[in-house]
Amino acid sequence: MILELADIRIQPGQQAAFDEAIQRGLATVISKSRGYRGHKINKGMESPERYILMIFWETLEDHTVHFRQSPAFAEWRAIVGPFFAQPPHVEHFTLLSKS
């Protein structure tokens, strides 16, 4: 399983609207994508415009090829993209250890 970690910064004052949009996008687009295995969203306390989105994919290609190169990616970005203050920083991880 692969973890996609997206560090998202949104425009100030848009937290409530973004909270709704990201949850809607995850429920209607991401969760229906090939290889999707779950997600977590964390909101910043000291930096209220910062969100950490973690999406679990079966394989790296499920995210980078099957999702990112599909029409679903444009649909996802149409929902959440208008809130971005800058493009999200996205990286992928594999599990080393778990408690």
Tab-separated table of N, CA, C and O in Angstrom:
chain	number	residue	atom	x	y	z
A	1	MET	N	0.841	-1.176	0.000
A	1	MET	CA	0.000	0.000	0.000
A	1	MET	C	0.884	1.236	0.000
A	1	MET	O	1.944	1.252	0.613
A	2	ILE	N	0.439	2.270	-0.693
A	2	ILE	CA	1.172	3.523	-0.846
A	2	ILE	C	0.401	4.637	-0.154
A	2	ILE	O	-0.825	4.717	-0.255
A	3	LEU	N	1.131	5.504	0.537
A	3	LEU	CA	0.538	6.694	1.134
A	3	LEU	C	0.879	7.896	0.270
A	3	LEU	O	2.056	8.167	0.018
A	4	GLU	N	-0.148	8.572	-0.201
A	4	GLU	CA	0.025	9.874	-0.852
A	4	GLU	C	-0.175	10.921	0.225
A	4	GLU	O	-1.200	10.941	0.901
A	5	LEU	N	0.805	11.792	0.415
A	5	LEU	CA	0.695	12.865	1.392
A	5	LEU	C	0.695	14.187	0.642
A	5	LEU	O	1.640	14.495	-0.082
A	6	ALA	N	-0.397	14.942	0.790
A	6	ALA	CA	-0.519	16.250	0.136
A	6	ALA	C	-0.568	17.326	1.205
A	6	ALA	O	-1.434	17.311	2.084
A	7	ASP	N	0.372	18.249	1.143
A	7	ASP	CA	0.426	19.400	2.047
A	7	ASP	C	-0.279	20.541	1.322
A	7	ASP	O	0.214	21.052	0.321
A	8	ILE	N	-1.463	20.905	1.821
A	8	ILE	CA	-2.333	21.869	1.138
A	8	ILE	C	-2.401	23.162	1.932
A	8	ILE	O	-2.644	23.154	3.143
A	9	ARG	N	-2.230	24.280	1.238
A	9	ARG	CA	-2.411	25.620	1.825
A	9	ARG	C	-3.555	26.290	1.074
A	9	ARG	O	-3.519	26.379	-0.153
A	10	ILE	N	-4.560	26.739	1.838
A	10	ILE	CA	-5.705	27.381	1.200
A	10	ILE	C	-5.690	28.886	1.486
A	10	ILE	O	-4.955	29.366	2.358
A	11	GLN	N	-6.537	29.600	0.781
A	11	GLN	CA	-6.656	31.035	0.977
A	11	GLN	C	-7.275	31.330	2.341
A	11	GLN	O	-8.173	30.614	2.785
A	12	PRO	N	-6.798	32.368	3.038
A	12	PRO	CA	-7.324	32.695	4.367
A	12	PRO	C	-8.837	32.923	4.350
A	12	PRO	O	-9.401	33.457	3.399
A	13	GLY	N	-9.477	32.491	5.430
A	13	GLY	CA	-10.905	32.709	5.601
A	13	GLY	C	-11.799	31.736	4.856
A	13	GLY	O	-13.015	31.878	4.875
A	14	GLN	N	-11.223	30.725	4.219
A	14	GLN	CA	-11.998	29.794	3.406
A	14	GLN	C	-12.132	28.409	4.044
A	14	GLN	O	-12.578	27.468	3.399
A	15	GLN	N	-11.777	28.286	5.332
A	15	GLN	CA	-11.737	26.972	5.965
A	15	GLN	C	-13.072	26.245	5.919
A	15	GLN	O	-13.111	25.058	5.583
A	16	ALA	N	-14.161	26.895	6.286
A	16	ALA	CA	-15.459	26.206	6.337
A	16	ALA	C	-15.868	25.709	4.952
A	16	ALA	O	-16.304	24.569	4.796
A	17	ALA	N	-15.703	26.544	3.944
A	17	ALA	CA	-16.068	26.146	2.584
A	17	ALA	C	-15.143	25.037	2.077
A	17	ALA	O	-15.588	24.098	1.412
A	18	PHE	N	-13.846	25.132	2.401
A	18	PHE	CA	-12.910	24.095	1.966
A	18	PHE	C	-13.180	22.778	2.690
A	18	PHE	O	-13.093	21.706	2.074
A	19	ASP	N	-13.515	22.840	3.977
A	19	ASP	CA	-13.845	21.621	4.718
A	19	ASP	C	-14.947	20.846	3.996
A	19	ASP	O	-14.863	19.627	3.838
A	20	GLU	N	-15.966	21.551	3.558
A	20	GLU	CA	-17.070	20.905	2.847
A	20	GLU	C	-16.614	20.394	1.494
A	20	GLU	O	-16.911	19.266	1.107
A	21	ALA	N	-15.866	21.211	0.756
A	21	ALA	CA	-15.441	20.848	-0.597
A	21	ALA	C	-14.527	19.630	-0.601
A	21	ALA	O	-14.702	18.711	-1.415
A	22	ILE	N	-13.544	19.584	0.287
A	22	ILE	CA	-12.605	18.465	0.269
A	22	ILE	C	-13.310	17.164	0.655
A	22	ILE	O	-13.063	16.114	0.063
A	23	GLN	N	-14.220	17.238	1.622
A	23	GLN	CA	-14.956	16.030	2.000
A	23	GLN	C	-15.877	15.565	0.872
A	23	GLN	O	-16.004	14.367	0.611
A	24	ARG	N	-16.490	16.515	0.184
A	24	ARG	CA	-17.349	16.170	-0.959
A	24	ARG	C	-16.516	15.553	-2.078
A	24	ARG	O	-16.898	14.544	-2.689
A	25	GLY	N	-15.360	16.148	-2.374
A	25	GLY	CA	-14.491	15.624	-3.425
A	25	GLY	C	-13.980	14.232	-3.120
A	25	GLY	O	-13.904	13.369	-4.003
A	26	LEU	N	-13.647	13.983	-1.867
A	26	LEU	CA	-13.194	12.655	-1.474
A	26	LEU	C	-14.317	11.635	-1.606
A	26	LEU	O	-14.108	10.524	-2.090
A	27	ALA	N	-15.525	12.021	-1.201
A	27	ALA	CA	-16.659	11.094	-1.239
A	27	ALA	C	-17.152	10.822	-2.651
A	27	ALA	O	-17.527	9.699	-2.977
A	28	THR	N	-17.139	11.842	-3.509
A	28	THR	CA	-17.744	11.689	-4.835
A	28	THR	C	-16.748	11.345	-5.934
A	28	THR	O	-17.160	10.829	-6.972
A	29	VAL	N	-15.467	11.622	-5.729
A	29	VAL	CA	-14.483	11.394	-6.793
A	29	VAL	C	-13.393	10.417	-6.350
A	29	VAL	O	-13.261	9.329	-6.914
A	30	ILE	N	-12.614	10.807	-5.358
A	30	ILE	CA	-11.446	10.016	-4.964
A	30	ILE	C	-11.835	8.600	-4.523
A	30	ILE	O	-11.227	7.615	-4.931
A	31	SER	N	-12.857	8.501	-3.682
A	31	SER	CA	-13.210	7.187	-3.123
A	31	SER	C	-13.695	6.199	-4.173
A	31	SER	O	-13.735	5.000	-3.924
A	32	LYS	N	-14.040	6.683	-5.345
A	32	LYS	CA	-14.504	5.816	-6.422
A	32	LYS	C	-13.376	5.418	-7.383
A	32	LYS	O	-13.588	4.704	-8.348
A	33	SER	N	-12.172	5.902	-7.096
A	33	SER	CA	-11.038	5.677	-7.991
A	33	SER	C	-10.404	4.308	-7.781
A	33	SER	O	-10.391	3.774	-6.665
A	34	ARG	N	-9.851	3.779	-8.854
A	34	ARG	CA	-9.158	2.487	-8.826
A	34	ARG	C	-8.025	2.530	-7.803
A	34	ARG	O	-7.225	3.466	-7.787
A	35	GLY	N	-7.958	1.533	-6.948
A	35	GLY	CA	-6.868	1.410	-5.993
A	35	GLY	C	-7.020	2.224	-4.721
A	35	GLY	O	-6.177	2.132	-3.828
A	36	TYR	N	-8.082	3.015	-4.592
A	36	TYR	CA	-8.316	3.808	-3.381
A	36	TYR	C	-8.566	2.865	-2.204
A	36	TYR	O	-9.347	1.931	-2.308
A	37	ARG	N	-7.874	3.120	-1.074
A	37	ARG	CA	-8.030	2.267	0.108
A	37	ARG	C	-8.431	3.043	1.362
A	37	ARG	O	-8.649	2.444	2.397
A	38	GLY	N	-8.496	4.355	1.298
A	38	GLY	CA	-8.904	5.151	2.457
A	38	GLY	C	-8.175	6.479	2.480
A	38	GLY	O	-7.291	6.744	1.663
A	39	HIS	N	-8.569	7.317	3.437
A	39	HIS	CA	-7.937	8.632	3.546
A	39	HIS	C	-8.050	9.165	4.970
A	39	HIS	O	-8.839	8.670	5.770
A	40	LYS	N	-7.256	10.185	5.248
A	40	LYS	CA	-7.323	10.976	6.474
A	40	LYS	C	-7.078	12.424	6.071
A	40	LYS	O	-6.281	12.697	5.172
A	41	ILE	N	-7.746	13.329	6.767
A	41	ILE	CA	-7.512	14.765	6.569
A	41	ILE	C	-7.219	15.364	7.938
A	41	ILE	O	-8.003	15.170	8.871
A	42	ASN	N	-6.135	16.087	8.047
A	42	ASN	CA	-5.820	16.808	9.278
A	42	ASN	C	-5.768	18.296	8.973
A	42	ASN	O	-5.220	18.699	7.937
A	43	LYS	N	-6.337	19.097	9.898
A	43	LYS	CA	-6.335	20.566	9.771
A	43	LYS	C	-5.316	21.149	10.732
A	43	LYS	O	-5.196	20.679	11.860
A	44	GLY	N	-4.631	22.186	10.275
A	44	GLY	CA	-3.651	22.841	11.132
A	44	GLY	C	-4.294	23.608	12.266
A	44	GLY	O	-5.323	24.253	12.075
A	45	MET	N	-3.683	23.533	13.422
A	45	MET	CA	-4.150	24.303	14.568
A	45	MET	C	-3.439	25.654	14.620
A	45	MET	O	-4.083	26.687	14.739
A	46	GLU	N	-2.127	25.635	14.516
A	46	GLU	CA	-1.369	26.885	14.518
A	46	GLU	C	-1.471	27.602	13.175
A	46	GLU	O	-1.372	28.826	13.113
A	47	SER	N	-1.659	26.838	12.123
A	47	SER	CA	-1.789	27.384	10.769
A	47	SER	C	-3.130	26.916	10.209
A	47	SER	O	-3.205	25.885	9.531
A	48	PRO	N	-4.218	27.645	10.465
A	48	PRO	CA	-5.547	27.169	10.089
A	48	PRO	C	-5.795	27.046	8.588
A	48	PRO	O	-6.763	26.420	8.188
A	49	GLU	N	-4.918	27.602	7.773
A	49	GLU	CA	-5.056	27.472	6.325
A	49	GLU	C	-4.282	26.275	5.782
A	49	GLU	O	-4.227	26.067	4.574
A	50	ARG	N	-3.693	25.471	6.664
A	50	ARG	CA	-2.891	24.322	6.237
A	50	ARG	C	-3.639	23.021	6.535
A	50	ARG	O	-4.148	22.811	7.630
A	51	TYR	N	-3.645	22.141	5.546
A	51	TYR	CA	-4.271	20.825	5.660
A	51	TYR	C	-3.269	19.771	5.205
A	51	TYR	O	-2.508	20.004	4.265
A	52	ILE	N	-3.301	18.628	5.863
A	52	ILE	CA	-2.518	17.482	5.441
A	52	ILE	C	-3.517	16.405	5.015
A	52	ILE	O	-4.312	15.935	5.830
A	53	LEU	N	-3.490	16.067	3.736
A	53	LEU	CA	-4.374	15.047	3.186
A	53	LEU	C	-3.554	13.793	2.941
A	53	LEU	O	-2.528	13.843	2.256
A	54	MET	N	-3.995	12.693	3.527
A	54	MET	CA	-3.329	11.402	3.346
A	54	MET	C	-4.311	10.474	2.646
A	54	MET	O	-5.408	10.238	3.153
A	55	ILE	N	-3.923	9.991	1.481
A	55	ILE	CA	-4.751	9.038	0.743
A	55	ILE	C	-3.949	7.754	0.576
A	55	ILE	O	-2.779	7.783	0.200
A	56	PHE	N	-4.600	6.649	0.882
A	56	PHE	CA	-3.962	5.345	0.777
A	56	PHE	C	-4.395	4.694	-0.528
A	56	PHE	O	-5.592	4.591	-0.814
A	57	TRP	N	-3.400	4.316	-1.334
A	57	TRP	CA	-3.615	3.684	-2.639
A	57	TRP	C	-3.015	2.291	-2.620
A	57	TRP	O	-1.994	2.050	-1.963
A	58	GLU	N	-3.589	1.405	-3.403
A	58	GLU	CA	-3.050	0.044	-3.514
A	58	GLU	C	-1.647	0.074	-4.134
A	58	GLU	O	-0.740	-0.594	-3.641
A	59	THR	N	-1.469	0.844	-5.219
A	59	THR	CA	-0.157	0.958	-5.873
A	59	THR	C	0.127	2.419	-6.203
A	59	THR	O	-0.794	3.238	-6.251
A	60	LEU	N	1.365	2.736	-6.454
A	60	LEU	CA	1.742	4.086	-6.860
A	60	LEU	C	1.049	4.464	-8.166
A	60	LEU	O	0.548	5.582	-8.324
A	61	GLU	N	0.964	3.518	-9.096
A	61	GLU	CA	0.351	3.786	-10.398
A	61	GLU	C	-1.151	4.057	-10.284
A	61	GLU	O	-1.713	4.768	-11.114
A	62	ASP	N	-1.792	3.491	-9.256
A	62	ASP	CA	-3.211	3.810	-9.059
A	62	ASP	C	-3.397	5.313	-8.875
A	62	ASP	O	-4.388	5.879	-9.346
A	63	HIS	N	-2.450	5.962	-8.218
A	63	HIS	CA	-2.536	7.416	-8.065
A	63	HIS	C	-1.951	8.149	-9.264
A	63	HIS	O	-2.609	8.978	-9.875
A	64	THR	N	-0.689	7.846	-9.590
A	64	THR	CA	0.035	8.644	-10.580
A	64	THR	C	-0.432	8.436	-12.017
A	64	THR	O	-0.312	9.348	-12.833
A	65	VAL	N	-0.965	7.267	-12.328
A	65	VAL	CA	-1.406	6.972	-13.695
A	65	VAL	C	-2.928	6.913	-13.775
A	65	VAL	O	-3.560	7.722	-14.439
A	66	HIS	N	-3.514	5.957	-13.079
A	66	HIS	CA	-4.951	5.701	-13.224
A	66	HIS	C	-5.818	6.844	-12.714
A	66	HIS	O	-6.905	7.069	-13.257
A	67	PHE	N	-5.376	7.562	-11.682
A	67	PHE	CA	-6.148	8.710	-11.210
A	67	PHE	C	-5.682	10.005	-11.863
A	67	PHE	O	-6.478	10.715	-12.471
A	68	ARG	N	-4.401	10.322	-11.752
A	68	ARG	CA	-3.901	11.625	-12.223
A	68	ARG	C	-4.082	11.822	-13.727
A	68	ARG	O	-4.202	12.946	-14.186
A	69	GLN	N	-4.115	10.740	-14.496
A	69	GLN	CA	-4.255	10.863	-15.944
A	69	GLN	C	-5.679	10.567	-16.409
A	69	GLN	O	-5.909	10.335	-17.593
A	70	SER	N	-6.632	10.613	-15.470
A	70	SER	CA	-8.025	10.337	-15.811
A	70	SER	C	-8.869	11.607	-15.714
A	70	SER	O	-8.445	12.592	-15.105
A	71	PRO	N	-10.062	11.592	-16.279
A	71	PRO	CA	-10.975	12.732	-16.135
A	71	PRO	C	-11.347	13.008	-14.675
A	71	PRO	O	-11.690	14.134	-14.327
A	72	ALA	N	-11.246	12.006	-13.813
A	72	ALA	CA	-11.570	12.200	-12.395
A	72	ALA	C	-10.648	13.225	-11.745
A	72	ALA	O	-11.067	13.962	-10.853
A	73	PHE	N	-9.395	13.300	-12.198
A	73	PHE	CA	-8.467	14.275	-11.620
A	73	PHE	C	-8.953	15.697	-11.885
A	73	PHE	O	-8.943	16.537	-10.978
A	74	ALA	N	-9.411	15.973	-13.088
A	74	ALA	CA	-9.936	17.305	-13.398
A	74	ALA	C	-11.190	17.606	-12.575
A	74	ALA	O	-11.382	18.739	-12.114
A	75	GLU	N	-12.005	16.602	-12.365
A	75	GLU	CA	-13.209	16.773	-11.548
A	75	GLU	C	-12.832	17.108	-10.095
A	75	GLU	O	-13.399	18.005	-9.472
A	76	TRP	N	-11.855	16.390	-9.552
A	76	TRP	CA	-11.349	16.631	-8.203
A	76	TRP	C	-10.790	18.044	-8.074
A	76	TRP	O	-11.119	18.784	-7.152
A	77	ARG	N	-9.952	18.438	-9.041
A	77	ARG	CA	-9.348	19.766	-8.980
A	77	ARG	C	-10.372	20.882	-9.134
A	77	ARG	O	-10.224	21.952	-8.565
A	78	ALA	N	-11.447	20.633	-9.869
A	78	ALA	CA	-12.508	21.632	-10.005
A	78	ALA	C	-13.200	21.861	-8.658
A	78	ALA	O	-13.655	22.977	-8.368
A	79	ILE	N	-13.264	20.844	-7.836
A	79	ILE	CA	-13.915	20.958	-6.524
A	79	ILE	C	-13.015	21.653	-5.509
A	79	ILE	O	-13.443	22.569	-4.802
A	80	VAL	N	-11.750	21.237	-5.420
A	80	VAL	CA	-10.865	21.755	-4.367
A	80	VAL	C	-9.892	22.827	-4.839
A	80	VAL	O	-9.456	23.662	-4.048
A	81	GLY	N	-9.555	22.824	-6.121
A	81	GLY	CA	-8.543	23.739	-6.648
A	81	GLY	C	-8.793	25.214	-6.426
A	81	GLY	O	-7.849	25.964	-6.146
A	82	PRO	N	-10.035	25.703	-6.515
A	82	PRO	CA	-10.265	27.130	-6.319
A	82	PRO	C	-9.864	27.655	-4.937
A	82	PRO	O	-9.685	28.864	-4.760
A	83	PHE	N	-9.689	26.778	-3.971
A	83	PHE	CA	-9.331	27.197	-2.617
A	83	PHE	C	-7.828	27.294	-2.400
A	83	PHE	O	-7.385	27.902	-1.430
A	84	PHE	N	-7.030	26.690	-3.290
A	84	PHE	CA	-5.591	26.611	-3.074
A	84	PHE	C	-4.932	27.989	-3.136
A	84	PHE	O	-5.154	28.757	-4.066
A	85	ALA	N	-4.087	28.262	-2.144
A	85	ALA	CA	-3.273	29.474	-2.162
A	85	ALA	C	-2.029	29.255	-3.019
A	85	ALA	O	-1.449	30.207	-3.539
A	86	GLN	N	-1.641	27.994	-3.179
A	86	GLN	CA	-0.498	27.578	-3.996
A	86	GLN	C	-0.713	26.108	-4.323
A	86	GLN	O	-1.512	25.449	-3.670
A	87	PRO	N	-0.021	25.596	-5.316
A	87	PRO	CA	-0.185	24.164	-5.626
A	87	PRO	C	0.236	23.307	-4.435
A	87	PRO	O	1.235	23.605	-3.775
A	88	PRO	N	-0.518	22.265	-4.114
A	88	PRO	CA	-0.135	21.388	-3.004
A	88	PRO	C	1.198	20.686	-3.268
A	88	PRO	O	1.538	20.402	-4.416
A	89	HIS	N	1.919	20.436	-2.198
A	89	HIS	CA	3.148	19.647	-2.285
A	89	HIS	C	2.751	18.196	-2.034
A	89	HIS	O	2.189	17.877	-0.983
A	90	VAL	N	3.014	17.307	-2.995
A	90	VAL	CA	2.582	15.914	-2.912
A	90	VAL	C	3.790	14.989	-2.985
A	90	VAL	O	4.663	15.164	-3.843
A	91	GLU	N	3.834	14.016	-2.059
A	91	GLU	CA	4.862	12.985	-2.055
A	91	GLU	C	4.216	11.649	-1.748
A	91	GLU	O	3.094	11.599	-1.234
A	92	HIS	N	4.943	10.578	-2.048
A	92	HIS	CA	4.445	9.220	-1.809
A	92	HIS	C	5.380	8.491	-0.849
A	92	HIS	O	6.591	8.680	-0.893
A	93	PHE	N	4.782	7.623	-0.004
A	93	PHE	CA	5.528	6.923	1.023
A	93	PHE	C	5.089	5.459	1.089
A	93	PHE	O	3.945	5.134	0.779
A	94	THR	N	6.027	4.615	1.541
A	94	THR	CA	5.698	3.234	1.881
A	94	THR	C	5.861	3.087	3.387
A	94	THR	O	6.637	3.824	4.008
A	95	LEU	N	5.171	2.134	3.966
A	95	LEU	CA	5.195	1.929	5.413
A	95	LEU	C	6.480	1.231	5.841
A	95	LEU	O	6.839	0.198	5.281
A	96	LEU	N	7.149	1.790	6.817
A	96	LEU	CA	8.343	1.172	7.382
A	96	LEU	C	7.997	0.454	8.675
A	96	LEU	O	8.444	-0.668	8.906
A	97	SER	N	7.163	1.082	9.511
A	97	SER	CA	6.818	0.495	10.806
A	97	SER	C	5.491	1.071	11.275
A	97	SER	O	5.115	2.178	10.882
A	98	LYS	N	4.781	0.314	12.105
A	98	LYS	CA	3.496	0.749	12.616
A	98	LYS	C	3.324	0.239	14.036
A	98	LYS	O	3.721	-0.878	14.333
A	99	SER	N	2.713	1.047	14.905
A	99	SER	CA	2.492	0.597	16.292
A	99	SER	C	1.032	0.218	16.491
A	99	SER	O	0.194	0.526	15.702
